[in-house]
């Protein structure tokens, strides 16, 4: 039985040695307790620091360590996809390099898969301790909104830390879309998932790669990727405005017939025009967002490009 750990790394030279030490410790423990062999697949997502040399050194020191290094930064989603493609294990776990996803949970997660018949053990954090309050607030709003709009359930606080059986990994790999939103993809493929709760842990070293703006764009990606409800909302807004306009026309005509037509109402006219054209542009923007995603998708660009793997050494 082989377990692959897939670890996306972007500028993680400081965190990697700490991660490797902890993962190797858990691996040694699980080799005894579960008879599991391990493989580590690190994906260097175009790091600008010493991440790649650290990975080369780790491979030289431990043959279980494999890596894929991208030609540039393609993002965490692409890194996870590349790692899943490279993984050879019967079980595959995805986890962050900063130890925010504690490898020490793996034995429990494997037990759920082996003894309780689950296909996937996933984790979610119960607290957002250590996170800026404004960010937490927006995060919670995002989950409320996307779950209303999408048929695919996106679990609040779910991390990308999960252990999957091979059949689920193969299912995820079949989803070769370019715009990857893994929280949605993992949920969309289904399979029996057991959730593990744990408290938020802060990263051991280095800096978070997510800016507020980056997270905002990511959330739009998630909504556009897993819901077409905004298009219906846009159409609904169009219908509502048409009805309002119709009522308005009737009102204006009747008033003109009854009371004549003194030329007034300039300011209100300007307000109405501004509002209507604003709503039109907003709806056009929503349509444009879907069109843009479709455009990127039909180009069939590769999700990532590899510059080096451990086999090149
Ligand atoms: N990461 C990546 N590519 C990116 C950004 C992040 O591979 O473009 C990796 C990063 O190295 C880490 C994981 O994704 O292992 C999570 O990133 P981070 O800890 O910065 O996110 P946070 O935990 O703050 O949400
Ligand atoms: Mg982190």
Short mmCIF file of C-alpha atoms and ligand atoms in Angstrom, two decimals:
data_model
loop_
_atom_site.label_atom_id
_atom_site.label_comp_id
_atom_site.label_asym_id
_atom_site.label_seq_id
_atom_site.Cartn_x
_atom_site.Cartn_y
_atom_site.Cartn_z
CA UNK A 1 0.00 0.00 0.00
CA UNK A 2 1.48 3.27 -1.16
CA UNK A 3 0.41 6.69 0.11
CA UNK A 4 1.38 9.76 -1.90
CA UNK A 5 1.56 13.17 -0.26
CA UNK A 6 1.03 15.95 -2.80
CA UNK A 7 2.44 19.26 -1.60
CA UNK A 8 2.11 22.50 -3.60
CA UNK A 9 5.01 24.84 -2.83
CA UNK A 10 5.36 28.45 -3.80
CA UNK A 11 8.32 30.22 -2.17
CA UNK A 12 8.42 27.79 0.71
CA UNK A 13 12.18 27.37 1.25
CA UNK A 14 11.82 28.17 4.95
CA UNK A 15 8.84 25.93 5.61
CA UNK A 16 9.94 22.92 3.51
CA UNK A 17 12.61 21.44 5.83
CA UNK A 18 10.17 21.71 8.76
CA UNK A 19 7.42 20.13 6.69
CA UNK A 20 9.66 17.32 5.50
CA UNK A 21 10.81 16.52 9.03
CA UNK A 22 7.22 16.33 10.31
CA UNK A 23 5.95 14.36 7.29
CA UNK A 24 8.83 11.89 7.54
CA UNK A 25 8.08 11.42 11.23
CA UNK A 26 4.42 10.63 10.54
CA UNK A 27 5.44 8.37 7.63
CA UNK A 28 7.76 6.34 9.86
CA UNK A 29 5.00 6.01 12.45
CA UNK A 30 2.44 4.90 9.86
CA UNK A 31 4.83 2.42 8.32
CA UNK A 32 4.74 0.64 11.65
CA UNK A 33 1.08 1.09 12.49
CA UNK A 34 -0.53 0.64 9.05
CA UNK A 35 2.21 -0.99 6.96
CA UNK A 36 2.05 1.96 4.58
CA UNK A 37 4.83 2.98 2.20
CA UNK A 38 5.14 6.68 1.39
CA UNK A 39 5.96 8.87 -1.56
CA UNK A 40 6.25 12.67 -1.43
CA UNK A 41 5.39 14.66 -4.53
CA UNK A 42 6.36 18.32 -4.14
CA UNK A 43 5.15 20.70 -6.80
CA UNK A 44 7.31 23.80 -7.13
CA UNK A 45 4.90 26.36 -8.51
CA UNK A 46 7.48 28.61 -10.17
CA UNK A 47 9.05 29.73 -6.88
CA UNK A 48 11.46 32.66 -7.01
CA UNK A 49 13.36 31.65 -3.86
CA UNK A 50 15.43 28.57 -3.04
CA UNK A 51 12.52 26.11 -3.06
CA UNK A 52 13.82 24.12 -6.04
CA UNK A 53 17.36 23.60 -4.64
CA UNK A 54 15.78 22.48 -1.35
CA UNK A 55 13.68 19.94 -3.27
CA UNK A 56 16.72 18.68 -5.21
CA UNK A 57 18.57 18.23 -1.93
CA UNK A 58 15.62 16.41 -0.35
CA UNK A 59 15.46 14.05 -3.33
CA UNK A 60 19.19 13.35 -3.10
CA UNK A 61 18.79 12.53 0.57
CA UNK A 62 15.53 10.55 0.36
CA UNK A 63 14.52 8.64 -2.80
CA UNK A 64 10.85 8.77 -1.75
CA UNK A 65 10.88 12.51 -2.48
CA UNK A 66 9.82 13.39 -6.02
CA UNK A 67 9.11 16.80 -7.41
CA UNK A 68 7.65 18.63 -10.38
CA UNK A 69 8.88 22.14 -11.04
CA UNK A 70 6.77 24.49 -13.15
CA UNK A 71 8.09 26.86 -15.80
CA UNK A 72 6.37 29.75 -13.96
CA UNK A 73 3.77 30.34 -11.26
CA UNK A 74 0.55 28.65 -12.36
CA UNK A 75 -1.29 28.84 -9.04
CA UNK A 76 -2.10 26.35 -6.32
CA UNK A 77 -4.93 24.71 -8.26
CA UNK A 78 -2.60 23.84 -11.12
CA UNK A 79 -0.01 22.60 -8.63
CA UNK A 80 -2.52 20.24 -7.01
CA UNK A 81 -3.55 18.95 -10.43
CA UNK A 82 0.08 18.31 -11.43
CA UNK A 83 0.72 16.57 -8.12
CA UNK A 84 -2.32 14.31 -8.52
CA UNK A 85 -1.17 13.43 -12.05
CA UNK A 86 2.30 12.54 -10.82
CA UNK A 87 1.05 10.57 -7.80
CA UNK A 88 1.38 6.79 -7.97
CA UNK A 89 -0.15 5.94 -4.61
CA UNK A 90 -3.22 3.85 -3.83
CA UNK A 91 -4.09 6.70 -1.49
CA UNK A 92 -3.27 10.31 -2.20
CA UNK A 93 -3.26 13.20 0.24
CA UNK A 94 -3.01 16.87 -0.70
CA UNK A 95 -1.62 19.22 1.93
CA UNK A 96 0.09 22.60 2.28
CA UNK A 97 3.79 23.00 2.85
CA UNK A 98 3.37 25.38 5.78
CA UNK A 99 2.13 22.72 8.27
CA UNK A 100 -1.27 24.42 8.49
CA UNK A 101 -2.53 21.00 7.42
CA UNK A 102 -1.03 18.83 10.17
CA UNK A 103 0.31 15.52 8.78
CA UNK A 104 -0.34 14.05 12.25
CA UNK A 105 -4.03 13.72 11.25
CA UNK A 106 -3.15 11.23 8.49
CA UNK A 107 -3.39 8.02 10.60
CA UNK A 108 -6.96 8.92 11.64
CA UNK A 109 -7.87 9.81 8.07
CA UNK A 110 -6.48 6.54 6.73
CA UNK A 111 -8.46 4.62 9.35
CA UNK A 112 -11.67 6.22 8.08
CA UNK A 113 -10.87 5.06 4.54
CA UNK A 114 -9.76 1.57 5.47
CA UNK A 115 -12.18 0.64 8.23
CA UNK A 116 -15.25 2.80 7.70
CA UNK A 117 -15.66 2.47 3.95
CA UNK A 118 -15.13 6.12 3.02
CA UNK A 119 -13.47 7.18 -0.24
CA UNK A 120 -12.19 10.45 1.06
CA UNK A 121 -11.23 12.00 4.38
CA UNK A 122 -11.45 15.77 4.21
CA UNK A 123 -10.73 18.46 6.77
CA UNK A 124 -12.33 21.70 7.74
CA UNK A 125 -11.33 24.22 10.32
CA UNK A 126 -13.76 25.13 13.01
CA UNK A 127 -12.19 28.47 13.86
CA UNK A 128 -10.55 31.18 11.85
CA UNK A 129 -8.29 32.21 14.71
CA UNK A 130 -5.32 34.28 13.65
CA UNK A 131 -7.04 35.57 10.55
CA UNK A 132 -7.95 39.25 10.01
CA UNK A 133 -11.64 39.69 11.05
CA UNK A 134 -12.57 41.45 7.82
CA UNK A 135 -11.24 38.52 5.82
CA UNK A 136 -13.22 36.02 7.91
CA UNK A 137 -16.36 38.09 7.41
CA UNK A 138 -15.96 38.11 3.64
CA UNK A 139 -15.12 34.41 3.65
CA UNK A 140 -18.33 33.57 5.49
CA UNK A 141 -20.38 35.77 3.12
CA UNK A 142 -18.76 34.00 0.18
CA UNK A 143 -19.77 30.55 1.42
CA UNK A 144 -23.34 31.72 2.06
CA UNK A 145 -23.63 33.19 -1.42
CA UNK A 146 -22.02 30.36 -3.36
CA UNK A 147 -24.04 27.71 -1.56
CA UNK A 148 -27.25 29.53 -2.42
CA UNK A 149 -26.26 29.83 -6.04
CA UNK A 150 -24.63 26.51 -6.72
CA UNK A 151 -25.93 22.95 -6.66
CA UNK A 152 -22.45 21.80 -5.71
CA UNK A 153 -22.00 22.11 -1.97
CA UNK A 154 -18.98 24.16 -0.96
CA UNK A 155 -18.29 23.46 2.70
CA UNK A 156 -17.48 26.50 4.85
CA UNK A 157 -13.99 26.32 6.26
CA UNK A 158 -13.05 23.30 4.16
CA UNK A 159 -9.34 23.11 3.50
CA UNK A 160 -7.66 21.53 0.53
CA UNK A 161 -6.22 18.98 2.97
CA UNK A 162 -7.69 15.58 2.14
CA UNK A 163 -6.81 11.93 1.74
CA UNK A 164 -8.43 10.14 -1.18
CA UNK A 165 -8.64 6.68 -2.58
CA UNK A 166 -7.24 6.08 -6.05
CA UNK A 167 -10.72 5.91 -7.61
CA UNK A 168 -11.54 9.41 -6.39
CA UNK A 169 -8.17 10.73 -7.57
CA UNK A 170 -8.87 9.33 -11.04
CA UNK A 171 -12.28 11.00 -11.01
CA UNK A 172 -10.73 14.36 -10.11
CA UNK A 173 -8.14 13.94 -12.85
CA UNK A 174 -10.91 13.38 -15.39
CA UNK A 175 -11.98 16.94 -14.73
CA UNK A 176 -9.31 18.46 -16.92
CA UNK A 177 -10.85 21.93 -16.97
CA UNK A 178 -8.64 24.97 -17.21
CA UNK A 179 -10.43 27.09 -14.61
CA UNK A 180 -9.90 24.88 -11.61
CA UNK A 181 -11.69 25.54 -8.33
CA UNK A 182 -10.79 22.48 -6.30
CA UNK A 183 -13.24 23.05 -3.45
CA UNK A 184 -15.93 22.70 -6.10
CA UNK A 185 -14.26 19.89 -8.04
CA UNK A 186 -13.80 17.67 -4.98
CA UNK A 187 -17.43 18.16 -4.08
CA UNK A 188 -18.73 17.74 -7.64
CA UNK A 189 -17.16 14.29 -8.13
CA UNK A 190 -19.09 13.04 -5.11
CA UNK A 191 -17.91 9.86 -3.35
CA UNK A 192 -18.30 9.23 0.36
CA UNK A 193 -16.46 11.86 2.33
CA UNK A 194 -15.82 11.93 6.07
CA UNK A 195 -15.12 15.36 7.57
CA UNK A 196 -12.52 15.97 10.21
CA UNK A 197 -12.65 19.18 12.22
CA UNK A 198 -9.62 20.86 13.63
CA UNK A 199 -8.59 24.22 14.97
CA UNK A 200 -6.84 26.67 12.70
CA UNK A 201 -3.05 26.50 12.99
CA UNK A 202 -0.81 29.34 11.88
CA UNK A 203 1.86 28.72 9.26
CA UNK A 204 5.25 27.66 10.65
CA UNK A 205 7.41 29.90 8.48
CA UNK A 206 7.19 32.24 5.52
CA UNK A 207 4.28 34.38 4.39
CA UNK A 208 0.79 33.66 3.13
CA UNK A 209 0.54 33.86 -0.67
CA UNK A 210 -2.99 35.19 -0.64
CA UNK A 211 -3.75 38.87 -0.81
CA UNK A 212 -7.26 40.09 -0.12
CA UNK A 213 -7.71 40.90 -3.80
CA UNK A 214 -6.39 37.47 -4.76
CA UNK A 215 -8.99 35.82 -2.55
CA UNK A 216 -11.71 38.01 -4.02
CA UNK A 217 -10.80 36.94 -7.55
CA UNK A 218 -10.65 33.34 -6.38
CA UNK A 219 -14.16 33.58 -4.97
CA UNK A 220 -15.50 34.98 -8.26
CA UNK A 221 -13.75 32.07 -9.99
CA UNK A 222 -15.58 29.66 -7.68
CA UNK A 223 -18.98 31.20 -8.31
CA UNK A 224 -18.56 31.40 -12.08
CA UNK A 225 -17.09 27.90 -12.18
CA UNK A 226 -19.85 26.18 -10.24
CA UNK A 227 -22.99 28.21 -10.78
CA UNK A 228 -24.86 29.84 -13.62
CA UNK A 229 -27.25 31.55 -11.21
CA UNK A 230 -25.74 35.03 -11.84
CA UNK A 231 -26.92 34.77 -15.45
CA UNK A 232 -30.45 34.06 -14.27
CA UNK A 233 -30.22 36.92 -11.78
CA UNK A 234 -29.13 39.20 -14.63
CA UNK A 235 -32.06 38.07 -16.75
CA UNK A 236 -34.37 38.49 -13.74
CA UNK A 237 -33.12 42.04 -13.18
CA UNK A 238 -33.83 42.74 -16.87
CA UNK A 239 -37.41 41.52 -16.55
CA UNK A 240 -37.95 43.51 -13.34
CA UNK A 241 -36.72 46.68 -15.01
CA UNK A 242 -38.97 46.08 -18.04
CA UNK A 243 -41.98 45.72 -15.77
CA UNK A 244 -41.06 48.87 -13.88
CA UNK A 245 -40.63 50.70 -17.19
CA UNK A 246 -44.04 49.48 -18.38
CA UNK A 247 -45.75 50.68 -15.21
CA UNK A 248 -43.87 53.97 -15.57
CA UNK A 249 -45.01 54.41 -19.18
CA UNK A 250 -48.65 53.82 -18.28
CA UNK A 251 -48.35 56.28 -15.40
CA UNK A 252 -46.73 58.98 -17.57
CA UNK A 253 -49.25 58.58 -20.41
CA UNK A 254 -52.25 58.67 -18.08
CA UNK A 255 -50.87 61.68 -16.23
CA UNK A 256 -50.19 63.53 -19.53
CA UNK A 257 -53.75 62.82 -20.73
CA UNK A 258 -55.31 63.97 -17.46
CA UNK A 259 -53.11 66.92 -16.50
CA UNK A 260 -51.26 67.96 -19.69
CA UNK A 261 -47.49 67.80 -19.99
CA UNK A 262 -45.50 70.55 -18.30
CA UNK A 263 -41.84 69.89 -19.11
CA UNK A 264 -40.41 68.82 -15.82
CA UNK A 265 -38.72 65.76 -14.40
CA UNK A 266 -35.24 66.29 -15.83
CA UNK A 267 -33.34 65.27 -12.71
CA UNK A 268 -35.44 62.17 -12.16
CA UNK A 269 -34.99 61.24 -15.84
CA UNK A 270 -31.22 61.48 -15.54
CA UNK A 271 -31.29 59.35 -12.39
CA UNK A 272 -33.38 56.68 -14.06
CA UNK A 273 -31.14 56.63 -17.13
CA UNK A 274 -28.02 56.30 -15.02
CA UNK A 275 -29.53 53.52 -12.96
CA UNK A 276 -30.75 51.59 -15.98
CA UNK A 277 -27.51 51.86 -17.91
CA UNK A 278 -25.63 50.88 -14.76
CA UNK A 279 -27.71 47.75 -14.38
CA UNK A 280 -27.24 46.97 -18.08
CA UNK A 281 -23.48 47.26 -17.85
CA UNK A 282 -23.42 45.18 -14.68
CA UNK A 283 -25.40 42.40 -16.36
CA UNK A 284 -23.21 42.63 -19.44
CA UNK A 285 -20.21 42.27 -17.14
CA UNK A 286 -21.68 39.06 -15.68
CA UNK A 287 -22.26 37.66 -19.15
CA UNK A 288 -18.74 38.76 -20.10
CA UNK A 289 -17.28 36.89 -17.13
CA UNK A 290 -18.83 33.64 -18.32
CA UNK A 291 -17.80 34.34 -21.88
CA UNK A 292 -14.22 34.96 -20.76
CA UNK A 293 -14.16 31.66 -18.89
CA UNK A 294 -15.57 29.87 -21.92
CA UNK A 295 -12.96 31.54 -24.10
CA UNK A 296 -10.12 30.38 -21.87
CA UNK A 297 -11.62 26.91 -21.67
CA UNK A 298 -12.01 26.37 -25.44
CA UNK A 299 -8.41 27.36 -26.06
CA UNK A 300 -7.42 24.12 -24.32
CA UNK A 301 -4.25 25.55 -22.92
CA UNK A 302 -2.32 23.21 -20.67
CA UNK A 303 -3.10 23.66 -16.96
CA UNK A 304 0.66 23.83 -16.22
CA UNK A 305 4.04 23.42 -17.91
CA UNK A 306 6.87 21.43 -16.37
CA UNK A 307 10.41 22.73 -16.37
CA UNK A 308 12.12 20.03 -14.35
CA UNK A 309 11.32 16.87 -12.39
CA UNK A 310 13.46 14.61 -10.26
CA UNK A 311 13.93 12.38 -13.30
CA UNK A 312 15.99 15.13 -14.98
CA UNK A 313 18.68 14.90 -12.33
N1 LIG B 1 0.75 27.88 -3.21
C1 LIG B 1 1.09 27.50 -4.50
N2 LIG B 1 0.97 28.40 -5.52
C2 LIG B 1 0.52 29.67 -5.31
C3 LIG B 1 0.14 30.04 -4.00
C4 LIG B 1 0.26 29.12 -2.98
O1 LIG B 1 1.50 26.36 -4.73
O2 LIG B 1 0.45 30.43 -6.27
C5 LIG B 1 0.88 26.90 -2.10
C6 LIG B 1 1.71 27.38 -0.92
O3 LIG B 1 3.08 27.11 -1.12
C7 LIG B 1 1.14 26.57 0.24
C8 LIG B 1 -0.31 26.41 -0.15
O4 LIG B 1 -0.39 26.67 -1.56
O5 LIG B 1 1.74 25.27 0.34
C9 LIG B 1 -1.22 27.35 0.61
O6 LIG B 1 -0.75 28.68 0.51
P1 LIG B 1 -0.81 29.69 1.73
O7 LIG B 1 -0.34 29.01 2.97
O8 LIG B 1 -0.08 30.91 1.31
O9 LIG B 1 -2.36 29.98 1.82
P2 LIG B 1 -3.21 30.13 3.17
O10 LIG B 1 -2.90 28.94 4.02
O11 LIG B 1 -2.78 31.41 3.78
O12 LIG B 1 -4.62 30.14 2.69
MG1 LIG B 2 -1.14 28.37 4.66
#
